[in-house]
Amino acid sequence: MMDFFVAPSILLPGLSMPSCLATVPLFAANPFTEPVGVIHYLVVGAVLFTAGIACMTLKRNALGILMGIELVLNGANINFVAFSSSYLRGEGAPTLGLDGQVVALFVILLAAAEAAVALAITLNFYNNHATVDVDRADDLKG
Amino acid sequence: MDLESLLPTLLGLAWLLPLASFAVILFAGPRLGSHGKGAAGVATAAIVGSFVLSLFAFISWIAQHPVRAVAHGDHGAAHASADPAHGATDHADASHASAAAHDEHGGQHGESAAHAGSPVHYSGDWYTLYEGGRLKLSIGWYVDALTVLMFVMITFIATCIHVYASGYMHDELHDITDHEVHLADGGHLHRPGRFHRFFQALSLFCFSMLGIVIAGNLAMVFIFWELVGICSWFLIGFYYERKSASNAANKAFIVNRIGDFGMLIGLMALWGALGTLHFADATGPDGHVRPGLFTLVRPPVAGHAQWVPDGMVKFAAAEKVERVLLSHADDPRAGVEQVEAKVEDWRDEGYGRWLLLVAGLGIFCGCIGKSAQFPLFVWLPDAMEGPTPVSALVHSATMVAAGVYLTGRFYPVLTPDALLVIAYVGAITLFIAATIALVANDIKRVLAYSTVSQLGYMMLALGVGGWLAGLFHLVTHAFFKSLLFLCSGSVIHACHTNDMRKMGGLAKAMPWTSGTMLVGCLAIIGAGVPFLDIGLSGYYSKDSILAQALLFARENPAHSILFYAVAGGAMLTAFYMFRLWFMTFAGKPRDHHVHEHAHESPPVMVYPLVALSILAVVAGWTLPGGFGIANMIEQARPAGTGGLELGGLLFSAFTVPAEHASHAHDIHVTASLTAFATAATGVLLAALMYVWGIIPPAMVASAVKPLYTFLANRWYFDEIYRFLFVLPVLGLSQLVSGTDKGVIDRMIEGLAWGAKQVAGFDAWIDRTLIDGLVNGTASATYSAGLELKKLQTGQLRQYVMFIALGTVAIFVLAGLLFRSSFAG
């Protein structure tokens, strides 16, 4: 099962996955008994991500959806940060280094910009429809 | 200025003036005076100018070349012994001897012209149309005594007729209701007057006619020949709304084309074999003399006797020429010399004689058409549909005489065989036309047939060797026939009918017309006193024709029928002319309605009658000292045509006698007495029938009913021609048009139908297959779009769901696909 959580990070650019996979086995032991490492962060990110997706799909309130988006982005951010930390990765393991931090900062910036645009759309939508229910926002229905 | 440069200038101007008048009327016609009245003035001024110039040329000619009696006098007196040299030629071997003895140029033209070398003439070219190799086409002049005389004659008659027509045609000044045209709605045609157009055509005609006379070569003759033809067509069809007039115009034109076809053959024969159509010798800028037709056919070397020109011999013996040239292929110059050396032998063998005959008869064919000779005379009577001044000028005095003029001009080239053909054609024509004229009741038709008959006389005269007699009659006939036509026009103008049966007793109402017409009738029958040798113009010309025919009959008893034709024709002429005069002017009025309205014509119409009647009397006279038309024509006698000629290519041998021999006393007296007796008989018979009524005409008609019907139907010539030529041609053209419509059109329509079918199939493919493909793609795309748009639910959450699930699905797929690499 853990394959699936790892998969997004393997696809990230700049990461030579085969070598990392070869050196650091993912499932060395029971995670609950192990000291906190990358795996734990990844699990938290995955939970956040899943919660965000669920929020986006299930909420009808546009603001709720926006919050879901924030969750998804932050779930991804946690992964970046985790992979950039040499502490978490262990001695001698390859990391993203500062690149991961920078990407995370960019994502935060992007999220802020996106939130600003999305909120503006939402506000306009509200002005036009007197609601923020996305199910009502089917003007683009084919 | 000497004559050589003066004459072409004068006559050239006289020739071009009517053309100028034509151009002026053409471009300014209706604006000349009210309703184009000024057109008559312009045309008349032009033709008067031409007449004055011609007269000036005439006077300068006779001043330079005094017209004197020819050696043999013209009537009576001692002939044979007067000039031993001429006497010797009477029965000797023709012109060889005589012309050799008198081969002189210039100087004593008056006396020696008859038998000496070329007559005094001036020739040259104004403008060269085409020149290439030895061929040359040009607009040039050939002026001799005959040309000058014809100019004066034509312009004088044309002047009279212009003056006359300005009165006769005055109806055309205003709008006209033509009572002879019945429109579909039962009414009559109403049209604007065409006064100026009449004078326009008349001017063009005068220009063309003078062009024929002055022409220096046959090509130019042919050009103006066709021009007078088209003018004749314009003028006959002047009242073209009348079916009869337009038919008559077309008939005249088409019948003339038949003759012109023969003329073209003659022209080609001459041009192809001789390479020239010029009458006279021409000196080129390099001083090289190009011999003309006359010199080629009657070279001075042969004493102006007719021989087959070298060109024709070589042309006819083309195979032999080729053989000689081939045998000298290594030395072409020697070959050419050999050919030149052999030409004489080939000529003696008779090569080229047929070609010369064909050339002569071909040109004569054109004259048959234009001069209304048998068998092409049928157009002339119908041509009387034109206004009467036209009949007088074009269809009696000038244009129809052009054929006789050309035959006379072309005389040196005509072989004895051709002359005999001409004589017989003339005899047949004069007899047929005279018989038809006996029973015609339309005053103009009687005159028309009389014209045909008189033209037959002229042709016969030329054919029997009477070159002078024929051309002399041409000139005198022009005067009295135009006079007769103008008189008939005056009568028609007064009576508004052409039918002589409705006239009668008009002499009191129209004294001038009846008097001048009597002069004309007397002139045409050749009235005169035989022993005193005094008479009207026709007396002299007709007597010389009779004398020549008699001489010919004596020389060739086998052909004596020619003389009987002439003598019989003279009687018929006298009968029908006086029948005409008596029916019109004598006796009691037959139709009082016509008689009451009859009145003398206005002075403008009477003056020309008087002027012409004076000339009809005096034109034949020879003044003491020898001045006279006959002697003037004699000055132009072509070299070598005064002597005897032997024939025999087509016919068994016969002799064309020398013309001066017909002046011999016994011949002359016999001829005059015959002429007098026949004419007197004719007049007497006419008087018996139409004045005194001793022989009622109706009784005669019923006594010889079949003959009368035959003549009244004009020998059924029109019907025969209709059956023989017109119907086959119409049938053929119907067949051709049937083929065109039935076969060619069908074929084309079939092709079109096929193309249409192919196009239809193509269109079907385009619509179904290609359009189907395109439309199918479009509709498939469209329906795919319709289906796909259902995915666009507008439900945001659903989209997110899809994105999430899609992403998961991608990972699952990628995981499955790349499992091995994950596993390491």
XYZ file of C-alpha atoms in Angstrom, chain B residues 138-714:
577
model
C -2.940 49.182 -109.695
C -5.424 51.984 -110.066
C -4.518 53.516 -113.377
C -5.839 55.072 -116.520
C -6.093 54.110 -120.149
C -7.306 57.082 -122.114
C -8.043 57.046 -125.799
C -10.682 58.630 -127.994
C -13.272 56.099 -126.845
C -12.599 56.842 -123.180
C -12.964 60.566 -123.703
C -16.134 60.082 -125.682
C -17.626 57.748 -123.085
C -16.806 60.264 -120.349
C -18.653 63.010 -122.172
C -21.565 60.718 -122.978
C -21.934 59.345 -119.455
C -21.536 62.649 -117.663
C -23.927 64.382 -120.062
C -26.660 61.788 -119.648
C -26.017 61.641 -115.919
C -26.351 65.422 -115.717
C -29.672 65.324 -117.533
C -30.867 62.559 -115.275
C -29.729 64.283 -112.082
C -31.688 67.370 -113.082
C -34.666 65.263 -114.052
C -34.499 63.204 -110.864
C -34.480 66.267 -108.638
C -37.991 66.861 -110.007
C -39.056 63.252 -110.325
C -38.067 62.269 -106.797
C -39.591 65.276 -105.017
C -42.152 63.006 -103.328
C -39.264 61.597 -101.323
C -38.705 64.976 -99.699
C -41.567 64.313 -97.327
C -42.910 61.348 -95.485
C -44.310 58.807 -97.844
C -47.179 56.389 -97.703
C -46.294 53.559 -100.032
C -49.536 52.224 -101.456
C -47.819 49.205 -102.939
C -46.783 47.846 -99.579
C -49.533 46.122 -97.661
C -48.764 45.646 -94.034
C -50.039 42.787 -91.940
C -52.666 45.036 -90.351
C -54.109 45.894 -93.754
C -52.681 49.409 -93.799
C -49.985 50.886 -96.017
C -46.385 51.465 -95.143
C -45.601 54.920 -93.875
C -41.948 55.878 -94.026
C -39.722 58.951 -94.088
C -38.561 60.178 -97.496
C -35.186 59.050 -98.810
C -34.383 61.873 -101.200
C -30.747 62.245 -100.209
C -30.137 58.524 -100.235
C -31.207 58.362 -103.856
C -28.675 60.970 -104.883
C -26.040 59.388 -102.712
C -26.378 56.102 -104.595
C -26.575 57.928 -107.901
C -23.285 59.721 -107.187
C -21.598 56.495 -106.187
C -22.880 54.946 -109.374
C -21.454 57.736 -111.533
C -18.093 57.361 -109.816
C -18.082 53.600 -110.381
C -19.208 53.836 -113.978
C -16.543 56.396 -114.832
C -14.074 54.121 -113.030
C -14.846 51.298 -115.465
C -14.361 53.600 -118.405
C -11.069 55.110 -117.298
C -9.655 51.858 -115.912
C -6.182 51.055 -117.134
C -6.304 47.366 -116.349
C -8.787 44.559 -116.056
C -8.432 44.234 -112.285
C -9.551 47.831 -111.885
C -12.361 47.209 -114.358
C -13.429 44.299 -112.202
C -13.393 46.405 -109.024
C -15.613 49.078 -110.535
C -17.642 46.420 -112.321
C -18.644 45.105 -108.918
C -19.164 48.624 -107.602
C -21.679 49.452 -110.320
C -23.272 46.112 -109.507
C -23.787 47.078 -105.886
C -25.014 50.555 -106.889
C -27.497 48.890 -109.203
C -28.586 46.757 -106.264
C -29.081 49.849 -104.084
C -31.063 51.617 -106.751
C -33.268 48.740 -107.922
C -34.059 48.073 -104.305
C -34.690 51.733 -103.578
C -38.265 50.911 -102.555
C -36.984 47.940 -100.652
C -40.102 47.629 -98.537
C -41.820 46.359 -101.649
C -41.247 42.645 -101.916
C -41.018 42.862 -105.703
C -38.301 45.530 -105.510
C -36.129 43.685 -103.032
C -36.562 40.486 -105.034
C -35.641 42.266 -108.256
C -32.549 43.781 -106.617
C -31.429 40.399 -105.347
C -32.152 38.787 -108.691
C -30.064 41.367 -110.534
C -27.215 40.937 -108.095
C -27.227 37.143 -108.075
C -27.616 36.767 -111.839
C -24.698 39.122 -112.297
C -22.612 37.011 -109.914
C -23.017 34.100 -112.325
C -21.554 36.158 -115.131
C -18.836 37.519 -112.867
C -17.802 33.993 -112.028
C -16.946 33.493 -115.682
C -15.195 36.841 -115.686
C -13.042 35.745 -112.762
C -12.066 32.632 -114.701
C -11.063 34.856 -117.613
C -9.081 37.135 -115.312
C -7.294 34.186 -113.741
C -6.481 32.719 -117.144
C -4.938 35.995 -118.235
C -3.135 36.693 -115.026
C -1.915 33.159 -114.518
C -0.539 32.829 -118.029
C 0.522 36.385 -118.841
C 1.108 37.936 -115.434
C -0.454 41.229 -116.361
C -3.909 42.714 -116.591
C -2.831 46.075 -117.969
C -4.261 47.044 -121.315
C -1.339 49.106 -122.442
C 2.419 48.755 -122.224
C 3.915 50.283 -119.144
C 7.431 51.602 -118.757
C 8.820 50.861 -115.337
C 11.062 53.250 -113.388
C 14.063 51.255 -114.630
C 13.100 51.939 -118.217
C 12.053 48.338 -118.691
C 8.879 48.027 -120.750
C 6.255 45.671 -119.431
C 4.049 44.741 -122.364
C 0.312 45.072 -121.799
C -2.399 42.678 -122.912
C -2.889 44.319 -126.275
C 0.778 44.113 -127.163
C 1.055 40.555 -125.923
C -1.882 39.298 -127.949
C -1.256 41.421 -131.031
C 2.481 42.144 -130.997
C 3.926 44.627 -133.476
C 6.373 41.852 -134.458
C 3.477 39.892 -135.912
C 2.085 42.971 -137.593
C -0.588 43.292 -134.895
C -2.139 40.044 -136.016
C -3.585 38.043 -133.203
C -1.377 35.277 -131.885
C -1.174 33.269 -128.751
C 1.198 35.077 -126.374
C 4.369 33.300 -125.277
C 3.115 33.120 -121.694
C 0.009 31.229 -122.744
C 1.955 28.899 -125.007
C 4.329 28.018 -122.194
C 1.455 27.737 -119.774
C -0.412 25.348 -122.051
C 2.701 23.371 -122.933
C 3.819 23.164 -119.308
C 4.748 19.483 -119.622
C 6.996 20.077 -122.580
C 8.610 23.055 -120.875
C 9.289 20.898 -117.873
C 10.795 18.170 -120.019
C 13.109 20.591 -121.785
C 14.199 22.165 -118.515
C 14.849 18.766 -116.957
C 16.948 17.670 -119.903
C 19.105 20.763 -119.345
C 19.229 20.381 -115.594
C 23.000 20.868 -115.604
C 22.754 24.186 -117.422
C 19.497 25.981 -116.550
C 20.278 28.988 -118.715
C 20.590 26.833 -121.818
C 17.309 25.168 -120.847
C 15.509 28.482 -120.705
C 16.991 29.448 -124.054
C 15.884 26.135 -125.483
C 12.339 26.780 -124.220
C 12.320 30.246 -125.767
C 13.510 28.776 -129.043
C 10.787 26.157 -129.055
C 7.898 28.521 -128.172
C 7.452 29.300 -131.841
C 7.056 25.611 -132.734
C 4.616 25.014 -129.919
C 2.624 28.046 -130.963
C 2.370 26.592 -134.446
C 1.266 23.290 -132.962
C -1.647 25.177 -131.421
C -0.678 25.266 -127.778
C -2.494 27.967 -125.798
C -5.207 28.634 -128.345
C -7.806 27.203 -126.018
C -6.475 29.250 -123.145
C -6.835 32.435 -125.166
C -10.360 31.412 -126.117
C -11.233 30.675 -122.486
C -9.811 34.032 -121.407
C -11.870 35.858 -124.030
C -15.073 33.960 -123.365
C -14.551 34.267 -119.616
C -14.388 38.045 -119.803
C -17.377 37.940 -122.142
C -19.284 35.965 -119.476
C -19.062 38.992 -117.205
C -20.370 41.096 -120.089
C -23.251 38.653 -120.584
C -24.322 39.250 -117.012
C -23.846 43.003 -116.959
C -25.217 43.643 -120.433
C -28.180 41.332 -119.894
C -27.417 38.959 -122.724
C -28.999 35.560 -123.205
C -29.112 33.513 -120.996
C -28.630 35.990 -118.151
C -30.950 38.743 -119.401
C -33.791 37.915 -117.002
C -32.686 40.411 -114.383
C -32.965 43.541 -116.489
C -36.757 43.694 -116.979
C -37.245 43.106 -113.261
C -34.759 45.877 -112.548
C -37.442 48.324 -113.695
C -38.733 48.175 -110.113
C -36.272 50.960 -109.408
C -37.216 54.623 -109.848
C -37.406 55.634 -113.515
C -34.348 57.938 -113.528
C -32.375 54.900 -112.392
C -33.795 52.846 -115.222
C -32.777 55.581 -117.597
C -29.237 56.028 -116.323
C -28.203 52.671 -114.940
C -30.332 50.089 -116.666
C -30.350 51.405 -120.180
C -27.752 54.025 -120.962
C -24.626 53.348 -118.975
C -24.204 50.376 -116.686
C -25.721 47.766 -118.975
C -23.635 49.231 -121.770
C -20.538 48.568 -119.666
C -20.575 44.977 -120.885
C -20.532 46.132 -124.490
C -17.874 48.689 -123.643
C -15.675 46.056 -122.033
C -16.160 43.664 -124.944
C -15.123 46.510 -127.238
C -12.184 47.492 -125.067
C -11.090 43.881 -124.760
C -11.641 43.306 -128.468
C -8.009 42.615 -129.522
C -7.842 39.610 -127.183
C -11.024 37.979 -128.458
C -10.360 35.165 -130.891
C -12.558 34.690 -133.981
C -14.259 31.753 -132.266
C -15.086 33.907 -129.286
C -16.415 36.559 -131.635
C -18.732 34.056 -133.281
C -20.055 32.996 -129.870
C -20.614 36.655 -129.059
C -22.437 37.191 -132.329
C -24.777 34.280 -131.718
C -25.415 35.271 -128.123
C -26.264 38.752 -129.373
C -28.547 37.404 -132.075
C -30.448 35.139 -129.688
C -30.759 37.951 -127.175
C -32.014 40.513 -129.623
C -34.593 38.142 -131.049
C -35.974 36.845 -127.735
C -36.131 40.271 -126.146
C -37.779 41.842 -129.182
C -40.481 39.184 -129.299
C -41.273 39.636 -125.626
C -41.418 43.397 -126.045
C -44.150 42.923 -128.664
C -46.721 41.880 -126.110
C -45.586 43.607 -122.912
C -48.061 46.101 -121.503
C -45.940 47.751 -118.856
C -44.417 50.821 -120.502
C -41.125 50.407 -118.668
C -40.917 46.715 -119.423
C -41.323 47.351 -123.124
C -38.379 49.724 -122.869
C -36.449 47.238 -120.754
C -36.850 44.482 -123.340
C -36.011 46.976 -126.003
C -32.806 47.722 -124.113
C -31.959 44.019 -123.922
C -32.662 43.725 -127.620
C -30.486 46.707 -128.502
C -27.680 45.372 -126.346
C -28.013 42.189 -128.343
C -27.558 44.291 -131.479
C -24.344 45.752 -130.116
C -22.963 42.372 -129.117
C -23.871 40.925 -132.489
C -22.175 43.833 -134.201
C -18.998 43.270 -132.180
C -19.195 39.566 -132.877
C -19.401 39.892 -136.633
C -16.395 42.171 -136.709
C -18.217 45.457 -136.442
C -16.167 46.936 -133.642
C -17.018 50.473 -134.638
C -20.658 49.646 -135.385
C -21.186 48.104 -131.955
C -19.588 50.925 -129.994
C -21.211 53.555 -132.190
C -24.582 52.018 -131.462
C -23.656 51.955 -127.781
C -23.222 55.723 -127.766
C -26.261 56.613 -129.870
C -28.402 54.109 -128.005
C -27.386 55.659 -124.701
C -28.814 58.979 -125.792
C -32.103 57.851 -127.216
C -32.752 55.119 -124.686
C -32.213 57.407 -121.723
C -34.489 59.852 -123.498
C -37.156 57.172 -123.915
C -36.922 56.168 -120.294
C -37.151 59.732 -119.066
C -40.213 60.218 -121.281
C -41.779 57.093 -119.858
C -40.945 58.404 -116.396
C -42.688 61.627 -117.265
C -45.752 59.661 -118.395
C -45.717 57.548 -115.256
C -45.314 60.689 -113.184
C -48.436 62.091 -114.816
C -50.554 58.928 -114.892
C -49.374 57.133 -111.741
C -49.495 53.862 -113.594
C -47.154 51.828 -115.740
C -49.913 50.080 -117.647
C -50.173 51.245 -121.258
C -53.672 49.823 -121.529
C -54.858 52.603 -119.232
C -53.170 55.354 -121.246
C -53.917 56.654 -124.696
C -54.523 60.094 -126.128
C -51.980 61.717 -123.868
C -50.351 63.673 -126.699
C -52.456 66.768 -126.074
C -51.982 66.741 -122.345
C -48.244 66.189 -122.600
C -47.008 67.790 -125.831
C -43.367 68.002 -124.845
C -43.192 64.475 -123.560
C -44.981 63.001 -126.558
C -42.865 64.992 -128.996
C -39.540 64.072 -127.461
C -40.612 60.479 -127.101
C -41.502 60.389 -130.775
C -37.982 61.580 -131.510
C -36.653 58.798 -129.295
C -38.799 56.167 -131.041
C -37.710 57.362 -134.451
C -34.106 57.302 -133.368
C -34.276 53.767 -131.994
C -35.886 52.355 -135.118
C -33.211 54.060 -137.179
C -35.403 56.414 -139.157
C -33.640 58.050 -142.079
C -33.649 58.562 -145.777
C -31.644 55.754 -147.359
C -30.243 57.436 -150.484
C -29.651 60.869 -148.997
C -27.974 59.282 -145.997
C -29.693 61.590 -143.577
C -31.358 60.318 -140.488
C -31.544 60.273 -136.754
C -28.641 58.923 -134.711
C -29.986 55.363 -134.692
C -30.056 55.346 -138.465
C -26.291 55.508 -138.769
C -25.411 53.087 -136.040
C -28.047 50.558 -136.937
C -27.166 50.746 -140.621
C -23.546 50.045 -139.912
C -24.561 47.023 -137.829
C -26.792 45.758 -140.607
C -24.090 46.339 -143.182
C -21.530 44.458 -141.158
C -23.947 41.598 -140.498
C -24.732 41.449 -144.188
C -21.072 41.389 -145.076
C -20.481 38.630 -142.566
C -23.390 36.663 -143.976
C -21.975 37.031 -147.478
C -18.521 35.917 -146.417
C -19.922 33.030 -144.410
C -23.206 31.838 -145.921
C -23.478 29.286 -143.125
C -24.007 32.093 -140.677
C -26.436 34.183 -142.705
C -29.026 33.699 -139.966
C -27.209 36.445 -138.097
C -28.215 38.924 -140.772
C -31.827 37.753 -140.740
C -31.888 38.137 -136.977
C -30.736 41.718 -137.300
C -33.158 42.530 -140.067
C -36.068 40.806 -138.358
C -35.137 42.458 -135.102
C -35.265 45.834 -136.797
C -38.851 45.224 -137.824
C -39.839 44.017 -134.371
C -38.161 47.060 -132.848
C -40.106 49.394 -135.083
C -43.346 47.580 -134.270
C -43.061 47.531 -130.486
C -41.672 51.044 -130.188
C -44.532 52.515 -132.171
C -47.014 50.243 -130.471
C -45.773 51.856 -127.280
C -46.022 55.366 -128.637
C -49.440 54.861 -130.202
C -50.887 53.142 -127.164
C -49.644 55.907 -124.908
C -50.109 59.111 -126.840
C -52.363 58.459 -129.836
C -55.989 57.496 -130.144
C -58.664 58.045 -127.567
C -58.177 57.927 -123.825
C -58.908 54.450 -122.502
C -59.106 55.394 -118.861
C -60.709 58.728 -118.189
C -59.621 58.823 -114.606
C -56.023 58.588 -115.719
C -56.518 60.975 -118.601
C -58.098 63.736 -116.506
C -55.191 63.817 -114.099
C -52.551 63.709 -116.796
C -50.501 66.900 -117.063
C -47.202 67.967 -118.529
C -44.273 67.473 -116.176
C -42.520 70.455 -114.552
C -39.831 72.251 -116.577
C -37.049 70.663 -114.532
C -38.127 67.356 -116.023
C -38.806 68.635 -119.520
C -35.454 70.367 -120.110
C -33.466 67.143 -119.912
C -35.901 65.551 -122.373
C -35.288 68.306 -124.867
C -31.525 68.212 -124.387
C -31.447 64.456 -124.846
C -33.775 64.517 -127.840
C -31.471 66.963 -129.587
C -28.591 64.574 -129.056
C -30.728 61.611 -130.068
C -31.101 63.359 -133.414
C -27.592 64.618 -134.004
C -25.366 62.086 -132.204
C -24.890 60.058 -135.353
C -24.144 62.898 -137.708
C -20.791 63.386 -139.335
C -20.018 67.011 -140.038
C -18.466 68.073 -143.317
C -14.757 67.651 -142.675
C -15.267 64.376 -140.948
C -16.006 65.326 -137.382
C -18.428 62.850 -135.858
C -18.743 60.308 -133.128
C -18.113 57.394 -135.468
C -14.841 58.815 -136.696
C -13.810 59.678 -133.204
C -14.420 56.109 -132.045
C -12.475 54.967 -135.080
C -9.435 56.776 -133.640
C -9.468 54.294 -130.804
C -9.686 51.211 -132.989
C -7.388 48.596 -131.445
C -4.340 47.719 -133.483
C -4.879 45.004 -136.007
C -8.648 44.671 -135.676
C -9.442 46.321 -138.959
C -8.520 43.396 -141.134
C -9.821 39.943 -141.874
C -9.531 37.220 -139.295
C -9.908 33.512 -139.772
C -11.480 31.308 -137.139
C -12.051 27.639 -136.666
C -11.062 26.226 -133.302
C -14.611 25.667 -132.086
C -16.457 26.017 -135.346
C -15.617 25.049 -138.891
C -13.527 27.720 -140.542
C -15.155 31.083 -141.085
C -14.018 34.637 -141.754
C -14.518 37.727 -139.680
C -14.562 40.370 -142.390
C -12.805 43.709 -142.171
C -15.164 46.426 -141.046
C -14.335 49.013 -143.668
C -15.421 46.548 -146.324
C -18.982 46.966 -145.083
C -18.881 50.521 -146.401
C -18.756 49.142 -149.910
C -21.528 50.634 -151.971
C -23.680 47.606 -152.685
C -23.521 46.314 -149.128
C -24.263 49.700 -147.700
C -27.231 50.324 -149.953
C -28.678 46.872 -149.395
C -28.329 47.315 -145.649
C -29.955 50.761 -145.627
C -32.808 49.610 -147.800
C -33.363 46.556 -145.634
C -33.323 48.707 -142.537
C -35.734 51.191 -144.062
C -38.083 48.538 -145.355
C -38.196 46.563 -142.130
C -38.625 49.647 -139.975
C -41.358 51.025 -142.228
C -43.151 47.682 -142.152
C -42.986 47.630 -138.385
C -44.309 51.145 -138.002
C -47.037 50.539 -140.543
C -48.112 47.370 -138.794
C -48.218 49.178 -135.473
C -50.282 51.954 -136.984
C -52.666 49.484 -138.583
C -53.244 47.774 -135.290
C -53.171 50.588 -132.791
C -54.122 53.760 -134.642
C -56.491 52.897 -137.397
C -57.658 49.688 -135.793
C -57.823 47.895 -139.116
C -56.300 44.829 -137.533
C -57.650 44.668 -133.982
C -54.850 43.593 -131.644
C -57.212 41.384 -129.674
C -58.019 39.439 -132.819
C -54.344 38.880 -133.554
C -53.777 37.777 -130.016
C -56.586 35.233 -130.157
C -55.567 34.062 -133.626
C -52.127 33.033 -132.378
C -53.154 32.371 -128.837
C -50.469 29.819 -127.947
C -47.763 32.067 -129.338
C -49.236 35.094 -127.605
C -49.380 33.296 -124.289
C -45.841 32.069 -124.816
C -44.580 35.591 -125.438
C -46.710 37.192 -122.736
C -45.124 34.768 -120.313
C -41.719 35.882 -121.524
